[in-house]
Amino acid sequence: MQEITLKARAKINLTLDVTGKQPNGYHTVCMIMQNLSLCDTIYIKRIDKPVIRVKSNLEWLPTDERNLAYRGAELLKNTFPIKEGVFIYLDKKIPVAAGLAGGSANCAAVLVGMNKLFHLGLSKRSLMKLGLQLGADIPYCILQGTALAEGIGEKLTPITSGCPFCYVLLAKPNISISTASVYQNLCLDKIKKHPDTKQMLLQMQQKNIDEMGKLLCNVLETVTISKYHEIALLKQKMLSFGAKGTLMSGSGSTVFGLFTEKQKAIEAERSIKKEFGLRDVFVTEIWNKKQQKKERVRNG
Ligand code: ATP
């Protein structure tokens, strides 16, 4: 095999709780992660020259060691006796610096893809352990699906019952929030409302999207909403169009709404684009086992 094409899927957090702070400064979390249909496409090709070359459809995105896809390839090259090089093309659709783990998903796809291309024979668990060196979200991006993430995000429990299908409206305000600054500004003692993770898992299992909507909760909103009012306005707007619930994903700035009716999600998308003048607003879907099966059938 000389080349491989993979899909790197976006994720949202249905719940995000911060449970403490480790002596090394890292915060411990408890969160439910869920993939979306929205994805980047990652093409990887073996090349004779022992170099890593990254290109993407976004001209402004760094293609050197600042790019997580580059760093994934570099990590494998430094860890295993890979003599050749790789050319990586990132066709990016996931908004960047948006709380949707686009960079982490790209890195995960490179680790998975190069494992196959160079016959490294690494198990999923080994790849997840390696990926953790480059970021706390990367193990989840390798695991995929619906998962409970604890520790610094690396202790993963797959949720086998999965998440019920619904439409997900994403809207990214024109603000890029650094994850580090959100955590730095978080006052753990002042958080009044924490997510009820157990109840969310139960409602997911019962496929009760109405109840799931009410239980969406991300403690990092306490930091971002007070600074960026647009996040609250986007949430209100989505609810007025019939969203079952809304939330900021990860450390932001993307806001998402869960919809059971596609038409309502599309109407909300149109209205938000017009009223807020945002480019990154689109309707995607929960990526669950049914969706995966459908895609497998489509691809033969
Ligand atoms: P997370 O939810 O994991 O915190 P995010 O969705 O907030 O991630 P990313 O899209 O991963 O954010 O981008 C965060 C930063 O990573 C940006 O500053 C971006 O320049 C950098 N980055 C590095 N590699 C990539 C990549 N392949 N795709 C997108 N961003 C990348």
XYZ file of C-alpha atoms and ligand atoms in Angstrom:
331
model
C 0.000 0.000 0.000
C 1.473 3.347 -1.055
C -1.296 5.730 -0.036
C -4.340 5.926 2.199
C -7.290 8.293 2.658
C -8.994 8.645 6.028
C -11.781 10.694 7.558
C -11.007 12.727 10.656
C -14.257 13.466 12.444
C -15.186 16.490 14.552
C -16.376 15.966 18.126
C -18.670 17.789 20.499
C -18.891 17.542 24.273
C -22.404 16.716 25.488
C -21.202 17.357 29.034
C -17.944 18.872 30.302
C -17.124 19.031 33.985
C -13.836 20.099 35.552
C -13.266 17.992 38.641
C -9.958 19.316 39.964
C -6.426 20.446 39.256
C -3.331 18.256 39.301
C -0.052 19.476 40.877
C 1.390 19.785 37.335
C -1.299 22.359 36.516
C -3.442 20.115 34.321
C -7.153 20.122 35.100
C -8.980 16.834 35.528
C -12.239 16.513 33.639
C -15.284 14.318 33.265
C -16.958 14.667 29.896
C -19.066 12.852 27.328
C -17.532 13.021 23.871
C -19.467 12.431 20.662
C -18.368 12.368 17.021
C -20.226 14.245 14.285
C -20.590 13.424 10.591
C -18.604 16.601 9.867
C -15.050 15.583 8.959
C -11.740 16.531 7.380
C -10.320 14.184 4.736
C -6.701 13.155 5.258
C -4.637 11.759 2.393
C -1.266 10.173 3.251
C 1.278 8.955 0.684
C 4.640 7.218 1.187
C 7.502 9.097 -0.465
C 11.130 7.993 -0.967
C 12.664 11.163 0.481
C 12.761 10.847 4.329
C 10.826 14.066 4.942
C 7.379 15.054 6.196
C 5.479 17.340 3.827
C 2.074 18.706 4.825
C -0.306 20.671 2.592
C -3.852 21.796 3.218
C -6.713 23.616 1.533
C -6.353 26.388 4.156
C -3.395 28.477 3.012
C -2.913 30.121 6.399
C -2.739 26.897 8.412
C 0.871 26.123 9.437
C 2.251 23.022 7.703
C 5.407 22.602 9.802
C 5.847 21.183 13.327
C 3.093 23.551 14.541
C 0.623 21.337 12.663
C -0.607 18.371 14.701
C -0.714 16.141 11.607
C 3.000 16.889 11.059
C 3.715 16.134 14.711
C 1.919 12.803 14.519
C 4.064 11.760 11.549
C 7.210 13.029 13.271
C 6.414 11.077 16.449
C 6.038 7.823 14.504
C 9.200 8.497 12.479
C 11.186 9.191 15.652
C 9.797 6.166 17.497
C 9.959 3.497 14.781
C 12.528 2.679 12.096
C 10.661 4.321 9.202
C 13.201 5.170 6.487
C 10.847 6.742 3.953
C 8.895 9.993 4.256
C 5.258 11.007 3.928
C 3.231 13.549 2.012
C 0.063 14.508 3.903
C -2.826 16.490 2.423
C -5.461 17.876 4.802
C -8.781 18.760 3.227
C -10.174 20.770 6.116
C -13.899 21.243 6.661
C -13.868 21.339 10.487
C -13.535 24.959 11.669
C -10.107 25.591 13.242
C -9.639 26.526 16.913
C -13.325 25.929 17.458
C -13.585 23.364 20.271
C -14.310 20.613 17.728
C -10.903 18.865 18.047
C -10.041 19.330 14.368
C -6.280 19.325 14.922
C -6.423 16.350 17.294
C -8.573 14.396 14.810
C -6.060 15.106 12.031
C -3.205 13.881 14.228
C -5.177 10.749 15.148
C -5.841 10.016 11.460
C -2.116 10.344 10.667
C -1.204 7.921 13.474
C -3.833 5.393 12.335
C -2.970 5.846 8.641
C 0.806 5.562 9.025
C 0.381 2.510 11.273
C -1.285 0.832 8.274
C 0.962 2.296 5.540
C 4.201 1.272 7.248
C 2.875 -2.015 8.720
C 3.797 -0.971 12.271
C 1.295 -3.435 13.752
C 0.359 -1.153 16.670
C -2.892 -1.870 18.494
C -5.512 0.847 18.986
C -4.503 1.046 22.667
C -0.807 1.539 21.763
C -1.686 4.249 19.254
C -3.842 5.980 21.875
C -0.954 5.901 24.364
C 1.421 7.360 21.778
C -1.113 10.019 20.753
C -1.463 11.219 24.338
C 2.100 12.578 24.099
C 0.772 15.139 21.609
C -2.548 16.102 23.202
C -5.218 15.019 25.685
C -7.977 14.759 23.013
C -5.970 12.539 20.646
C -6.673 9.175 22.356
C -10.414 9.869 22.019
C -9.998 10.831 18.350
C -8.381 7.412 17.788
C -11.071 5.560 19.779
C -14.001 7.530 18.236
C -17.731 7.096 18.824
C -19.400 7.949 22.127
C -17.106 7.913 25.152
C -16.816 9.090 28.722
C -13.468 10.827 29.170
C -11.882 11.280 32.602
C -8.417 12.034 33.973
C -7.062 14.794 31.731
C -9.313 13.385 28.997
C -7.265 10.274 28.335
C -9.103 7.776 30.570
C -11.749 6.624 28.158
C -14.790 4.413 28.615
C -16.673 3.652 25.391
C -20.440 4.134 25.758
C -21.651 1.096 23.872
C -25.320 2.149 23.790
C -24.139 5.176 21.767
C -26.000 8.407 21.157
C -29.389 8.687 19.451
C -29.379 10.235 15.990
C -30.267 13.910 15.655
C -29.254 16.939 13.636
C -26.584 19.203 15.062
C -26.404 22.869 14.127
C -22.907 24.325 14.597
C -22.184 28.045 14.746
C -18.691 29.385 15.323
C -18.537 33.033 16.402
C -15.722 35.080 14.870
C -13.630 34.669 17.995
C -10.847 32.196 18.603
C -10.499 31.283 22.242
C -7.317 29.653 23.498
C -8.016 26.527 25.547
C -5.228 27.450 28.011
C -6.723 30.881 28.770
C -10.191 29.405 29.423
C -8.791 26.957 31.979
C -6.618 29.685 33.540
C -9.677 31.873 34.062
C -11.839 29.103 35.482
C -12.726 29.496 39.190
C -13.596 25.986 40.306
C -15.152 27.175 43.614
C -17.518 29.556 41.863
C -19.119 27.022 39.529
C -22.779 26.704 40.565
C -23.993 24.177 38.016
C -22.174 20.952 37.192
C -23.349 18.456 34.591
C -25.285 15.406 35.715
C -23.183 12.954 33.718
C -24.935 9.824 35.032
C -28.362 11.150 34.106
C -27.105 12.167 30.646
C -25.787 8.641 30.050
C -29.135 7.210 31.142
C -31.128 9.507 28.849
C -28.772 8.700 25.960
C -29.380 5.013 26.538
C -33.143 5.668 26.514
C -32.728 7.727 23.312
C -34.562 10.619 24.954
C -33.298 13.649 23.023
C -35.667 16.068 24.809
C -34.171 15.154 28.181
C -30.635 15.083 26.746
C -31.164 18.639 25.511
C -32.029 19.793 29.043
C -28.961 18.064 30.502
C -26.344 19.590 28.150
C -23.839 21.350 30.422
C -20.285 22.658 30.036
C -18.690 24.398 33.040
C -16.283 26.262 30.723
C -19.231 28.378 29.567
C -18.912 30.216 32.910
C -15.670 31.698 31.584
C -16.564 32.314 27.939
C -20.167 33.541 28.138
C -19.314 36.367 30.539
C -16.601 37.534 28.125
C -18.289 36.858 24.788
C -21.994 37.671 24.882
C -22.399 36.333 21.331
C -22.203 32.774 22.688
C -25.321 33.364 24.820
C -27.095 35.066 21.913
C -26.387 32.133 19.588
C -27.755 29.719 22.171
C -30.958 31.767 22.572
C -31.403 31.959 18.804
C -31.051 28.187 18.342
C -33.585 27.550 21.124
C -36.046 29.973 19.507
C -35.869 27.821 16.352
C -36.715 24.644 18.260
C -33.355 23.258 19.390
C -33.838 20.633 22.122
C -30.802 22.082 23.878
C -27.668 24.089 23.129
C -24.088 24.165 24.396
C -20.618 25.513 23.727
C -18.337 22.658 22.648
C -15.061 22.107 24.511
C -13.371 25.398 25.316
C -15.242 27.100 22.494
C -16.043 29.054 20.663
C -18.426 26.854 18.650
C -22.001 26.679 19.902
C -24.129 23.696 18.928
C -27.842 22.948 19.067
C -29.515 19.531 18.933
C -32.510 19.323 16.569
C -34.845 16.414 15.866
C -36.245 18.121 12.743
C -33.834 18.906 9.928
C -36.018 21.708 8.556
C -35.893 23.592 11.854
C -32.103 23.253 11.964
C -31.841 24.600 8.405
C -34.099 27.553 9.218
C -31.971 28.361 12.276
C -28.799 28.076 10.165
C -30.139 30.584 7.602
C -31.273 33.046 10.237
C -27.983 32.882 12.208
C -25.868 33.346 9.072
C -27.844 36.454 8.174
C -28.251 38.004 11.608
C -24.790 37.268 13.038
C -22.856 37.499 9.742
C -21.022 34.248 10.469
C -19.380 31.989 7.875
C -18.977 28.815 9.912
C -22.619 27.878 10.456
C -23.833 24.496 9.237
C -26.036 21.532 9.926
C -24.363 18.204 10.557
C -25.426 15.021 12.371
C -24.566 12.795 15.290
C -22.167 10.123 13.993
C -23.439 6.913 15.569
C -23.314 3.203 14.692
C -26.304 3.502 12.339
C -24.576 6.291 10.402
C -21.375 4.256 10.201
C -23.308 1.272 8.836
C -25.039 3.491 6.244
C -21.662 4.800 5.054
C -20.235 1.284 4.808
C -23.212 0.250 2.650
C -22.811 3.392 0.458
C -19.107 2.634 -0.052
C -19.841 -1.014 -0.832
P -9.624 21.001 20.933
O -11.110 20.851 20.954
O -8.872 19.694 20.860
O -9.098 21.947 21.961
P -9.908 22.900 18.839
O -11.022 22.419 17.963
O -10.241 23.934 19.835
O -9.250 21.645 19.531
P -8.070 22.926 16.664
O -8.924 23.098 15.460
O -7.500 21.595 16.920
O -8.804 23.450 17.972
O -6.937 24.047 16.579
C -6.254 24.511 17.710
C -4.928 25.062 17.276
O -4.166 23.990 16.706
C -5.019 26.144 16.222
O -4.305 27.238 16.690
C -4.354 25.582 14.993
O -3.515 26.500 14.333
C -3.511 24.433 15.529
N -3.446 23.274 14.626
C -2.369 22.494 14.490
N -2.586 21.531 13.603
C -3.838 21.671 13.153
C -4.631 20.963 12.206
N -4.162 19.922 11.533
N -5.900 21.383 12.013
C -6.388 22.439 12.715
N -5.660 23.157 13.590
C -4.407 22.789 13.821
